[in-house]
Coordinates of C-alpha atoms and ligand atoms in Angstrom, one line a residue:
X1 CA 0.0 0.0 0.0
X2 CA 1.2 3.4 -1.0
X3 CA 0.9 4.9 2.5
X4 CA 3.4 2.3 4.0
X5 CA 5.9 3.0 1.3
X6 CA 5.6 6.7 2.1
X7 CA 6.2 6.0 5.7
X8 CA 9.3 3.9 5.0
X9 CA 10.6 6.6 2.7
X10 CA 10.1 9.3 5.3
X11 CA 11.7 7.1 8.0
X12 CA 14.8 6.4 5.8
X13 CA 15.2 10.1 4.9
X14 CA 14.8 11.2 8.5
X15 CA 17.5 8.7 9.6
X16 CA 19.8 10.0 6.9
X17 CA 19.2 13.6 7.8
X18 CA 19.6 13.0 11.6
X19 CA 22.9 11.2 10.8
X20 CA 24.2 14.1 8.8
X21 CA 23.3 16.9 11.2
X22 CA 26.4 19.0 11.9
X23 CA 25.4 20.3 15.2
X24 CA 22.6 20.1 17.8
X25 CA 20.8 23.1 16.5
X26 CA 20.6 21.7 13.0
X27 CA 19.5 18.3 14.4
X28 CA 16.7 19.9 16.4
X29 CA 15.5 21.6 13.2
X30 CA 15.4 18.2 11.4
X31 CA 13.4 16.7 14.3
X32 CA 10.8 19.4 14.0
X33 CA 10.6 18.8 10.2
X34 CA 9.6 15.2 10.9
X35 CA 8.0 15.0 14.3
X36 CA 6.8 18.6 14.9
X37 CA 3.2 19.7 14.7
X38 CA 3.5 20.2 10.9
X39 CA 6.2 17.6 10.4
X40 CA 6.1 15.0 7.7
X41 CA 5.3 12.1 10.1
X42 CA 2.5 14.1 11.7
X43 CA 1.1 15.0 8.3
X44 CA 1.1 11.4 7.3
X45 CA -1.0 10.5 10.4
X46 CA -3.7 12.7 9.1
X47 CA -4.1 10.4 6.1
X48 CA -5.0 7.6 8.4
X49 CA -8.6 8.8 8.3
X50 CA -8.9 7.3 4.8
X51 CA -8.0 3.8 5.9
X52 CA -10.1 0.9 7.0
X53 CA -10.4 0.0 10.6
X54 CA -7.9 -2.9 10.2
X55 CA -5.4 -0.9 8.3
X56 CA -5.7 2.0 10.8
X57 CA -4.6 -0.4 13.5
X58 CA -1.7 -1.7 11.5
X59 CA -0.6 1.7 10.3
X60 CA -1.0 3.2 13.7
X61 CA 1.3 0.5 15.1
X62 CA 3.9 1.0 12.4
X63 CA 3.9 4.8 12.6
X64 CA 4.4 4.5 16.4
X65 CA 7.4 2.2 15.8
X66 CA 8.8 4.8 13.4
X67 CA 8.2 7.7 15.8
X68 CA 9.8 5.8 18.6
X69 CA 12.8 4.9 16.4
X70 CA 13.2 8.5 15.3
X71 CA 13.2 9.6 19.0
X72 CA 15.9 7.1 19.8
X73 CA 17.9 8.1 16.7
X74 CA 17.5 11.7 17.7
X75 CA 18.7 11.1 21.3
X76 CA 21.7 9.1 20.2
X77 CA 22.8 11.7 17.6
X78 CA 22.2 14.4 20.1
X79 CA 24.6 12.8 22.6
X80 CA 27.2 12.3 19.8
X81 CA 27.0 15.9 18.7
X82 CA 27.2 17.2 22.2
X83 CA 30.5 15.4 22.8
X84 CA 31.8 16.5 19.4
X85 CA 30.9 20.2 20.2
X86 CA 32.5 19.9 23.6
X87 CA 35.6 18.5 22.1
X88 CA 35.8 21.3 19.6
X89 CA 35.2 23.9 22.3
X90 CA 38.0 22.4 24.4
X91 CA 40.4 22.4 21.5
X92 CA 39.5 26.0 20.7
X93 CA 40.0 27.1 24.3
X94 CA 43.0 25.0 25.1
X95 CA 45.7 26.5 27.3
X96 CA 49.3 26.3 26.3
X97 CA 51.0 26.1 29.6
X98 CA 54.4 26.6 28.0
X99 CA 53.6 30.2 26.9
X100 CA 55.1 33.0 29.0
X101 CA 52.4 34.7 31.2
X102 CA 50.9 38.1 30.1
X103 CA 53.0 41.0 31.4
X104 CA 51.7 42.6 34.6
X105 CA 51.9 46.4 34.5
X106 CA 54.5 47.4 37.1
X107 CA 54.5 50.5 39.2
X108 CA 57.6 52.7 39.8
X109 CA 58.9 54.8 42.7
X110 CA 57.4 58.3 43.1
X111 CA 60.0 60.9 41.8
X112 CA 60.3 62.3 45.4
X113 CA 61.2 58.8 46.7
X114 CA 63.7 58.3 43.8
X115 CA 65.4 61.6 44.8
X116 CA 65.5 60.5 48.4
X117 CA 66.9 57.1 47.6
X118 CA 69.6 58.6 45.4
X119 CA 70.6 61.2 48.0
X120 CA 70.8 58.5 50.6
X121 CA 73.0 56.5 48.2
X122 CA 75.3 59.4 47.4
X123 CA 75.8 60.3 51.1
X124 CA 76.2 56.7 52.2
X125 CA 79.3 56.6 50.0
X126 CA 81.0 59.1 52.3
X127 CA 80.0 57.5 55.6
X128 CA 76.5 58.7 56.3
X129 CA 73.7 56.4 57.5
X130 CA 70.0 56.9 57.6
X131 CA 67.8 57.9 60.6
X132 CA 64.0 58.5 60.7
X133 CA 62.0 60.5 63.3
X134 CA 58.3 61.1 64.2
X135 CA 56.1 63.3 62.0
X136 CA 54.5 64.7 65.2
X137 CA 57.2 66.4 67.4
X138 CA 57.0 68.1 70.7
X139 CA 57.7 71.8 70.7
X140 CA 61.0 71.1 72.4
X141 CA 62.5 68.9 69.6
X142 CA 61.0 71.0 66.7
X143 CA 62.0 74.4 68.2
X144 CA 63.5 74.8 71.7
X145 CA 66.4 72.3 71.3
X146 CA 67.2 73.9 68.0
X147 CA 67.6 77.3 69.6
X148 CA 64.2 78.6 68.4
X149 CA 62.7 79.8 71.7
X150 CA 59.1 80.9 72.1
X151 CA 58.4 84.3 70.4
X152 CA 61.5 83.9 68.4
X153 CA 60.9 85.5 64.9
X154 CA 62.2 82.4 63.2
X155 CA 59.1 80.6 64.2
X156 CA 57.2 82.8 61.7
X157 CA 59.5 81.5 59.0
X158 CA 57.9 78.1 59.4
X159 CA 54.2 78.7 60.0
X160 CA 53.3 75.7 62.0
X161 CA 50.4 73.2 62.2
X162 CA 49.7 72.7 65.9
X163 CA 48.4 69.3 67.1
X164 CA 47.8 70.6 70.6
X165 CA 49.6 73.1 73.0
X166 CA 52.9 71.1 73.1
X167 CA 52.8 69.1 69.9
X168 CA 53.3 70.2 66.2
X169 CA 53.5 68.5 62.8
X170 CA 57.3 68.9 62.4
X171 CA 58.2 71.8 60.3
X172 CA 61.6 70.4 59.3
X173 CA 63.7 67.3 59.7
X174 CA 66.2 69.1 62.0
X175 CA 64.7 67.5 65.1
X176 CA 66.2 64.2 63.9
X177 CA 69.6 65.8 64.7
X178 CA 68.6 66.2 68.3
X179 CA 67.2 62.6 68.7
X180 CA 70.4 61.3 67.2
X181 CA 72.7 63.4 69.4
X182 CA 70.8 62.3 72.5
X183 CA 70.8 58.6 71.7
X184 CA 74.1 57.9 69.9
X185 CA 77.8 58.3 70.6
X186 CA 80.2 60.5 68.6
X187 CA 81.5 60.9 66.0
X188 CA 78.3 60.9 64.0
X189 CA 77.4 61.2 60.3
X190 CA 73.7 60.8 59.8
X191 CA 71.0 61.5 57.2
X192 CA 67.5 62.1 58.3
X193 CA 64.5 62.2 56.0
X194 CA 60.8 62.3 55.9
X195 CA 57.7 64.5 55.5
X196 CA 57.5 68.0 57.0
X197 CA 54.5 70.4 57.2
X198 CA 54.0 74.1 57.0
X199 CA 51.1 76.5 56.4
X200 CA 52.3 77.5 53.0
X201 CA 51.2 76.9 49.4
X202 CA 52.1 78.5 46.0
X203 CA 54.0 77.6 42.7
X204 CA 57.2 76.7 44.7
X205 CA 55.9 75.9 48.2
X206 CA 53.8 72.9 49.4
X207 CA 52.1 72.6 52.8
X208 CA 53.4 69.0 53.0
X209 CA 56.8 68.3 51.5
X210 CA 59.9 66.2 52.3
X211 CA 63.3 67.1 53.5
X212 CA 66.6 65.4 53.7
X213 CA 68.9 66.4 56.6
X214 CA 72.5 65.8 57.0
X215 CA 74.6 66.1 60.2
X216 CA 78.3 65.5 60.9
X217 CA 79.7 65.9 64.4
X218 CA 83.4 65.2 64.8
X219 CA 86.6 66.8 66.0
X220 CA 87.7 70.0 64.3
X221 CA 84.8 70.3 61.9
X222 CA 85.0 73.6 59.9
X223 CA 83.1 75.4 57.2
X224 CA 85.5 73.9 54.6
X225 CA 84.2 70.4 55.5
X226 CA 80.6 71.6 55.0
X227 CA 81.4 73.2 51.6
X228 CA 83.3 70.2 50.5
X229 CA 80.5 67.8 51.4
X230 CA 77.8 69.9 49.8
X231 CA 79.8 70.5 46.7
X232 CA 80.4 66.7 46.3
X233 CA 76.8 65.9 47.0
X234 CA 75.3 68.5 44.7
X235 CA 77.6 67.6 41.8
X236 CA 76.9 63.9 42.2
X237 CA 73.2 64.5 42.3
X238 CA 72.7 67.2 39.6
X239 CA 75.7 66.5 37.4
X240 CA 78.0 69.4 36.5
X241 CA 75.9 71.5 34.1
X242 CA 74.0 73.4 36.8
X243 CA 75.9 75.8 39.0
X244 CA 75.4 76.0 42.8
X245 CA 76.1 78.8 45.2
X246 CA 76.3 79.5 48.9
X247 CA 74.6 82.7 50.2
X248 CA 75.1 84.0 53.7
X249 CA 72.0 83.5 55.7
X250 CA 70.6 83.0 59.2
X251 CA 69.3 79.9 61.0
X252 CA 69.0 79.8 64.8
X253 CA 70.6 76.3 64.9
X254 CA 73.7 77.2 62.8
X255 CA 76.4 79.8 63.1
X256 CA 77.5 80.8 60.5
X257 CA 74.7 79.8 58.2
X258 CA 74.3 79.6 54.5
X259 CA 71.6 79.1 51.9
X260 CA 72.3 76.7 49.1
X261 CA 71.0 77.7 45.6
X262 CA 71.0 75.7 42.4
X263 CA 70.7 77.3 38.9
X264 CA 67.2 77.1 37.6
X265 CA 66.9 74.1 35.2
X266 CA 64.0 75.6 33.2
X267 CA 65.6 79.0 32.2
X268 CA 69.3 78.0 33.0
X269 CA 69.7 81.2 35.0
X270 CA 67.9 83.7 32.6
X271 CA 64.9 84.1 34.9
X272 CA 61.4 82.5 34.6
X273 CA 58.3 82.1 36.7
X274 CA 59.6 79.0 38.5
X275 CA 62.7 80.8 39.9
X276 CA 60.7 84.1 40.2
X277 CA 63.1 85.7 37.6
X278 CA 66.2 85.2 39.8
X279 CA 67.7 82.4 37.8
X280 CA 68.3 80.4 41.0
X281 CA 66.3 78.0 43.1
X282 CA 67.0 77.6 46.8
X283 CA 67.4 74.0 47.7
X284 CA 68.0 74.4 51.4
X285 CA 70.1 75.7 54.3
X286 CA 73.3 74.7 55.9
X287 CA 75.8 75.8 58.5
X288 CA 78.1 75.0 61.4
X289 CA 76.1 73.7 64.3
X290 CA 75.4 76.4 66.9
X291 CA 77.2 75.6 70.1
X292 CA 73.9 76.2 72.0
X293 CA 72.4 73.3 70.1
X294 CA 75.3 71.0 70.8
X295 CA 75.5 71.9 74.5
X296 CA 71.7 71.5 75.0
X297 CA 72.1 68.0 73.6
X298 CA 75.0 67.4 76.1
X299 CA 77.7 67.3 73.5
X300 CA 81.1 68.5 74.8
X301 CA 81.7 71.6 72.8
X302 CA 84.4 72.7 71.7
X303 CA 85.9 69.2 71.8
X304 CA 83.3 68.3 69.3
X305 CA 81.9 70.5 66.5
X306 CA 79.6 69.9 63.6
X307 CA 77.9 71.0 60.5
X308 CA 74.4 70.3 59.3
X309 CA 72.3 70.9 56.2
X310 CA 68.6 70.5 55.2
X311 CA 67.3 70.3 51.7
X312 CA 63.8 70.0 50.2
X313 CA 63.3 66.8 48.2
X314 CA 60.6 68.3 46.0
X315 CA 62.8 71.2 45.1
X316 CA 65.6 68.8 44.2
X317 CA 63.1 66.8 42.1
X318 CA 61.9 69.8 40.1
X319 CA 65.4 70.9 39.4
X320 CA 66.7 67.4 38.5
X321 CA 63.7 66.6 36.2
X322 CA 62.9 70.1 35.0
X323 CA 59.3 70.0 36.4
X324 CA 57.7 73.4 35.8
X325 CA 55.3 73.4 38.8
X326 CA 56.1 71.8 42.2
X327 CA 52.4 71.1 42.8
X328 CA 52.5 68.3 40.1
X329 CA 54.4 66.2 42.6
X330 CA 51.7 65.6 45.2
X331 CA 48.9 65.5 42.7
X332 CA 49.9 62.0 41.7
X333 CA 48.3 62.1 38.3
X334 CA 49.4 58.8 36.7
X335 CA 50.2 60.3 33.2
X336 CA 52.7 62.6 35.0
X337 CA 54.1 59.9 37.3
X338 CA 54.6 57.4 34.5
X339 CA 57.2 59.6 32.9
X340 CA 59.7 58.8 35.7
Ligands
LIG1 N1 65.7 73.2 59.0 C1 65.8 74.3 58.0 C2 64.5 74.5 57.3 O1 63.7 73.7 57.3 C3 66.8 73.8 56.9 C4 68.2 73.7 57.5 C5 69.0 74.8 57.5 C6 68.6 72.5 58.1 C7 70.3 74.8 58.1 C8 69.9 72.4 58.6 C9 70.7 73.6 58.6 O2 70.3 71.3 59.1 O3 72.0 73.5 59.1 O4 64.4 75.5 56.7

């Protein structure tokens, strides 16, 4: 009977197509084409109405066998394709463990820290070693012990952030000198460094900046030792193209005192906004230690004498790298910092 032949033909074609499906999506589409609501097998069932009762029974039985077989074929093919697709996916996403790992972006030291490390390095070559001190100091260590008594005009030079009546955010690293003199034995060559704080802010001043302090206490220390040390240090740090000069100055803790200037790296001495048209930038102060400071720290003067100096690290950084505005340093903008 022609309807049985049709069924066999559809069955065979479906088996072929299921077997040839390339992926699960295509396979599902094929299943719908045969077993779906308007699929070929379903359509054929509608023709059953024309058959006799006997044939209906027989055809119904056969069509059920076909449907069941196609369901089985579908499930088997589905599982095969699933494995195949998984296999392909694993091949595509395979890891080659012998490849070098992707590069991790690395940070680099802040320019102020680079300057600090370099200065420490340079001075350690001539016998200096590093000391740190607290950022909050008592009035005694920040001022009194350094011969800056209350109401002394020098206190105005360093407008101070007070923490309470007797404690301040240190305005300079010079208190480290006193801590070291009190705790250590002579002779001494030390460097002190760290943050300092002052009520001050413009193109060349920051309210929070960093200093590096040097102190040498030994027998027969003179101004010549100070000049020799600073000249060595400044040349090592800046190289020889920028000139430096000493200017007579005043600090309560040194006598005599000098200010150390370096030629402006932006205008090379011609005058610009950074150096306020002077051609020079002050990097710090220096001098022979005032006997009052030594005696207050129980150092036997004049058996022992000393010199000291204190430089601003940010100042040194802007000079060394030719940075046009000191405020770029604490801003920590990454596109600026990445250049160092
Ligand atoms: N402490 C001074 C300041 O902050 C800098 C200074 C000057 C330090 C002379 C010294 C020195 O050790 O001898 O302005």
